[in-house]
């Protein structure tokens, strides 16, 4: 039977928020699972968002944590994708990620995200505060293409 109602997925960038303010934003929308889509789940400038610290703080707030490296950013130039295929991306980082999004590992990661997000209220997280300057932009395009709904948390 085909689903009629879209699942609501959320996105957030941790930016330089305090961990307390960050978790409060997640609690305001009832997040149950945070899916970390940073390639490297750490921050030199905001260590409160390193995987270990973040996992512990989220657990105390009854929010699960999962690092999903298959959706991580910072991808190199794809050698097996024609350069002109994603040429409309003028930023090399977006172009490289759009090329990576054509790969089997990306699609496996996306399927996993879809499965988890349909089970529990989920947010995908990266570091960048604004989603349109982050690879979350491309991940959410794929979620929308799969018939899902996306809400970007942009709070203080």
PDB file of C-alpha atoms in Angstrom:
ATOM      1  CA  UNK A   1       0.000   0.000   0.000  1.00  0.00           C
ATOM      2  CA  UNK A   2       1.342   3.415  -0.949  1.00  0.00           C
ATOM      3  CA  UNK A   3       1.871   6.042   1.742  1.00  0.00           C
ATOM      4  CA  UNK A   4      -0.360   9.090   1.389  1.00  0.00           C
ATOM      5  CA  UNK A   5       1.093  11.364   4.068  1.00  0.00           C
ATOM      6  CA  UNK A   6       4.652  12.641   3.757  1.00  0.00           C
ATOM      7  CA  UNK A   7       7.045  12.173   6.642  1.00  0.00           C
ATOM      8  CA  UNK A   8       8.267  15.453   8.093  1.00  0.00           C
ATOM      9  CA  UNK A   9      12.065  15.608   8.204  1.00  0.00           C
ATOM     10  CA  UNK A  10      13.921  18.453   9.886  1.00  0.00           C
ATOM     11  CA  UNK A  11      17.372  19.941   9.263  1.00  0.00           C
ATOM     12  CA  UNK A  12      19.607  22.042  11.475  1.00  0.00           C
ATOM     13  CA  UNK A  13      23.115  23.461  11.451  1.00  0.00           C
ATOM     14  CA  UNK A  14      24.784  23.548  14.846  1.00  0.00           C
ATOM     15  CA  UNK A  15      26.745  26.720  14.034  1.00  0.00           C
ATOM     16  CA  UNK A  16      28.172  28.304  17.188  1.00  0.00           C
ATOM     17  CA  UNK A  17      25.121  27.771  19.391  1.00  0.00           C
ATOM     18  CA  UNK A  18      25.418  26.578  22.937  1.00  0.00           C
ATOM     19  CA  UNK A  19      24.553  22.916  23.378  1.00  0.00           C
ATOM     20  CA  UNK A  20      21.664  23.914  25.641  1.00  0.00           C
ATOM     21  CA  UNK A  21      20.131  26.270  23.050  1.00  0.00           C
ATOM     22  CA  UNK A  22      20.640  23.660  20.327  1.00  0.00           C
ATOM     23  CA  UNK A  23      18.882  20.907  22.285  1.00  0.00           C
ATOM     24  CA  UNK A  24      16.066  23.288  23.201  1.00  0.00           C
ATOM     25  CA  UNK A  25      15.423  23.915  19.480  1.00  0.00           C
ATOM     26  CA  UNK A  26      15.243  20.157  18.891  1.00  0.00           C
ATOM     27  CA  UNK A  27      12.891  19.635  21.825  1.00  0.00           C
ATOM     28  CA  UNK A  28      10.576  22.420  20.623  1.00  0.00           C
ATOM     29  CA  UNK A  29       9.783  20.362  17.512  1.00  0.00           C
ATOM     30  CA  UNK A  30       9.798  16.967  19.239  1.00  0.00           C
ATOM     31  CA  UNK A  31      12.951  15.466  17.711  1.00  0.00           C
ATOM     32  CA  UNK A  32      13.626  11.839  18.679  1.00  0.00           C
ATOM     33  CA  UNK A  33      16.665  11.118  16.469  1.00  0.00           C
ATOM     34  CA  UNK A  34      19.508  13.367  15.355  1.00  0.00           C
ATOM     35  CA  UNK A  35      21.290  12.105  12.235  1.00  0.00           C
ATOM     36  CA  UNK A  36      24.721  13.703  11.970  1.00  0.00           C
ATOM     37  CA  UNK A  37      25.632  14.044   8.287  1.00  0.00           C
ATOM     38  CA  UNK A  38      29.023  15.642   8.794  1.00  0.00           C
ATOM     39  CA  UNK A  39      31.741  13.591   7.149  1.00  0.00           C
ATOM     40  CA  UNK A  40      33.826  14.056  10.289  1.00  0.00           C
ATOM     41  CA  UNK A  41      31.615  14.266  13.409  1.00  0.00           C
ATOM     42  CA  UNK A  42      33.682  16.859  15.238  1.00  0.00           C
ATOM     43  CA  UNK A  43      34.268  20.595  15.423  1.00  0.00           C
ATOM     44  CA  UNK A  44      37.530  22.332  16.285  1.00  0.00           C
ATOM     45  CA  UNK A  45      35.774  25.636  16.986  1.00  0.00           C
ATOM     46  CA  UNK A  46      32.679  24.236  18.729  1.00  0.00           C
ATOM     47  CA  UNK A  47      33.822  21.119  20.609  1.00  0.00           C
ATOM     48  CA  UNK A  48      30.441  20.801  22.302  1.00  0.00           C
ATOM     49  CA  UNK A  49      29.344  19.338  18.952  1.00  0.00           C
ATOM     50  CA  UNK A  50      31.998  16.620  18.853  1.00  0.00           C
ATOM     51  CA  UNK A  51      30.369  13.216  18.539  1.00  0.00           C
ATOM     52  CA  UNK A  52      31.047  12.057  22.115  1.00  0.00           C
ATOM     53  CA  UNK A  53      29.903  15.280  23.813  1.00  0.00           C
ATOM     54  CA  UNK A  54      26.876  15.610  21.571  1.00  0.00           C
ATOM     55  CA  UNK A  55      25.795  11.981  21.976  1.00  0.00           C
ATOM     56  CA  UNK A  56      25.926  12.288  25.768  1.00  0.00           C
ATOM     57  CA  UNK A  57      23.991  15.579  25.874  1.00  0.00           C
ATOM     58  CA  UNK A  58      21.343  14.306  23.463  1.00  0.00           C
ATOM     59  CA  UNK A  59      20.885  11.089  25.455  1.00  0.00           C
ATOM     60  CA  UNK A  60      20.230  13.158  28.583  1.00  0.00           C
ATOM     61  CA  UNK A  61      17.435  14.861  26.604  1.00  0.00           C
ATOM     62  CA  UNK A  62      16.057  11.493  25.367  1.00  0.00           C
ATOM     63  CA  UNK A  63      17.223  12.141  21.794  1.00  0.00           C
ATOM     64  CA  UNK A  64      19.072   9.369  19.956  1.00  0.00           C
ATOM     65  CA  UNK A  65      22.194  10.093  17.896  1.00  0.00           C
ATOM     66  CA  UNK A  66      23.443   8.467  14.717  1.00  0.00           C
ATOM     67  CA  UNK A  67      26.407   9.436  12.566  1.00  0.00           C
ATOM     68  CA  UNK A  68      25.581   8.682   8.921  1.00  0.00           C
ATOM     69  CA  UNK A  69      28.906   9.095   7.113  1.00  0.00           C
ATOM     70  CA  UNK A  70      27.395   7.970   3.792  1.00  0.00           C
ATOM     71  CA  UNK A  71      25.635  11.354   3.590  1.00  0.00           C
ATOM     72  CA  UNK A  72      28.657  13.334   4.777  1.00  0.00           C
ATOM     73  CA  UNK A  73      29.869  16.347   2.831  1.00  0.00           C
ATOM     74  CA  UNK A  74      33.387  17.357   1.746  1.00  0.00           C
ATOM     75  CA  UNK A  75      33.472  15.127  -1.312  1.00  0.00           C
ATOM     76  CA  UNK A  76      36.221  15.196  -3.893  1.00  0.00           C
ATOM     77  CA  UNK A  77      35.773  15.509  -7.619  1.00  0.00           C
ATOM     78  CA  UNK A  78      34.063  12.448  -9.096  1.00  0.00           C
ATOM     79  CA  UNK A  79      36.028  10.809 -11.888  1.00  0.00           C
ATOM     80  CA  UNK A  80      33.176   8.644 -13.132  1.00  0.00           C
ATOM     81  CA  UNK A  81      30.591  11.443 -13.593  1.00  0.00           C
ATOM     82  CA  UNK A  82      30.788  13.675 -16.685  1.00  0.00           C
ATOM     83  CA  UNK A  83      31.822  17.178 -15.515  1.00  0.00           C
ATOM     84  CA  UNK A  84      28.986  18.858 -17.404  1.00  0.00           C
ATOM     85  CA  UNK A  85      26.272  16.767 -15.702  1.00  0.00           C
ATOM     86  CA  UNK A  86      26.121  18.994 -12.610  1.00  0.00           C
ATOM     87  CA  UNK A  87      27.689  22.100 -14.162  1.00  0.00           C
ATOM     88  CA  UNK A  88      24.828  24.315 -13.000  1.00  0.00           C
ATOM     89  CA  UNK A  89      26.452  24.166  -9.547  1.00  0.00           C
ATOM     90  CA  UNK A  90      29.006  26.973  -9.742  1.00  0.00           C
ATOM     91  CA  UNK A  91      30.400  26.177  -6.288  1.00  0.00           C
ATOM     92  CA  UNK A  92      32.859  23.262  -6.502  1.00  0.00           C
ATOM     93  CA  UNK A  93      31.778  21.812  -3.146  1.00  0.00           C
ATOM     94  CA  UNK A  94      28.141  21.622  -4.246  1.00  0.00           C
ATOM     95  CA  UNK A  95      29.135  20.292  -7.667  1.00  0.00           C
ATOM     96  CA  UNK A  96      31.244  17.547  -6.087  1.00  0.00           C
ATOM     97  CA  UNK A  97      28.467  16.609  -3.647  1.00  0.00           C
ATOM     98  CA  UNK A  98      25.852  16.572  -6.422  1.00  0.00           C
ATOM     99  CA  UNK A  99      28.102  14.151  -8.312  1.00  0.00           C
ATOM    100  CA  UNK A 100      28.517  12.035  -5.162  1.00  0.00           C
ATOM    101  CA  UNK A 101      24.723  12.010  -4.739  1.00  0.00           C
ATOM    102  CA  UNK A 102      24.540   9.878  -7.892  1.00  0.00           C
ATOM    103  CA  UNK A 103      26.523   7.091  -6.208  1.00  0.00           C
ATOM    104  CA  UNK A 104      25.352   3.864  -4.579  1.00  0.00           C
ATOM    105  CA  UNK A 105      26.787   4.782  -1.136  1.00  0.00           C
ATOM    106  CA  UNK A 106      24.778   8.032  -1.131  1.00  0.00           C
ATOM    107  CA  UNK A 107      21.579   6.236  -2.119  1.00  0.00           C
ATOM    108  CA  UNK A 108      22.164   3.561   0.525  1.00  0.00           C
ATOM    109  CA  UNK A 109      22.599   6.313   3.112  1.00  0.00           C
ATOM    110  CA  UNK A 110      19.489   8.098   1.872  1.00  0.00           C
ATOM    111  CA  UNK A 111      17.439   4.894   2.100  1.00  0.00           C
ATOM    112  CA  UNK A 112      18.659   4.402   5.665  1.00  0.00           C
ATOM    113  CA  UNK A 113      17.703   7.992   6.513  1.00  0.00           C
ATOM    114  CA  UNK A 114      14.251   7.495   4.993  1.00  0.00           C
ATOM    115  CA  UNK A 115      13.710   4.281   6.984  1.00  0.00           C
ATOM    116  CA  UNK A 116      14.781   5.853  10.277  1.00  0.00           C
ATOM    117  CA  UNK A 117      12.867   9.068   9.641  1.00  0.00           C
ATOM    118  CA  UNK A 118       9.676   7.150   8.998  1.00  0.00           C
ATOM    119  CA  UNK A 119      10.058   5.398  12.371  1.00  0.00           C
ATOM    120  CA  UNK A 120      10.891   8.412  14.526  1.00  0.00           C
ATOM    121  CA  UNK A 121      10.875  12.205  14.264  1.00  0.00           C
ATOM    122  CA  UNK A 122      14.309  12.978  12.836  1.00  0.00           C
ATOM    123  CA  UNK A 123      16.594  15.898  12.146  1.00  0.00           C
ATOM    124  CA  UNK A 124      19.660  15.886   9.912  1.00  0.00           C
ATOM    125  CA  UNK A 125      22.506  17.997  11.231  1.00  0.00           C
ATOM    126  CA  UNK A 126      25.643  19.561   9.845  1.00  0.00           C
ATOM    127  CA  UNK A 127      27.706  22.548  10.997  1.00  0.00           C
ATOM    128  CA  UNK A 128      26.563  25.315   8.632  1.00  0.00           C
ATOM    129  CA  UNK A 129      23.826  27.537  10.117  1.00  0.00           C
ATOM    130  CA  UNK A 130      22.018  28.168   6.835  1.00  0.00           C
ATOM    131  CA  UNK A 131      20.828  25.125   4.913  1.00  0.00           C
ATOM    132  CA  UNK A 132      21.206  26.671   1.461  1.00  0.00           C
ATOM    133  CA  UNK A 133      24.969  27.029   2.041  1.00  0.00           C
ATOM    134  CA  UNK A 134      25.349  23.407   3.143  1.00  0.00           C
ATOM    135  CA  UNK A 135      25.137  19.973   1.538  1.00  0.00           C
ATOM    136  CA  UNK A 136      21.893  19.542   3.535  1.00  0.00           C
ATOM    137  CA  UNK A 137      20.422  21.456   0.601  1.00  0.00           C
ATOM    138  CA  UNK A 138      21.087  18.546  -1.754  1.00  0.00           C
ATOM    139  CA  UNK A 139      20.090  15.862   0.761  1.00  0.00           C
ATOM    140  CA  UNK A 140      16.761  17.617   1.317  1.00  0.00           C
ATOM    141  CA  UNK A 141      16.190  17.866  -2.434  1.00  0.00           C
ATOM    142  CA  UNK A 142      16.375  14.071  -2.505  1.00  0.00           C
ATOM    143  CA  UNK A 143      14.004  13.766   0.470  1.00  0.00           C
ATOM    144  CA  UNK A 144      11.492  16.009  -1.295  1.00  0.00           C
ATOM    145  CA  UNK A 145      11.922  14.009  -4.516  1.00  0.00           C
ATOM    146  CA  UNK A 146      10.952  10.935  -2.449  1.00  0.00           C
ATOM    147  CA  UNK A 147       7.704  12.660  -1.474  1.00  0.00           C
ATOM    148  CA  UNK A 148       8.790  13.726   2.001  1.00  0.00           C
ATOM    149  CA  UNK A 149       8.350  17.082   3.702  1.00  0.00           C
ATOM    150  CA  UNK A 150      11.321  19.108   4.976  1.00  0.00           C
ATOM    151  CA  UNK A 151      11.440  21.813   7.650  1.00  0.00           C
ATOM    152  CA  UNK A 152      14.648  23.778   8.219  1.00  0.00           C
ATOM    153  CA  UNK A 153      15.187  24.807  11.840  1.00  0.00           C
ATOM    154  CA  UNK A 154      16.624  28.316  11.711  1.00  0.00           C
ATOM    155  CA  UNK A 155      16.054  29.450  15.298  1.00  0.00           C
ATOM    156  CA  UNK A 156      18.364  31.634  17.321  1.00  0.00           C
TER     157      UNK A 156
END
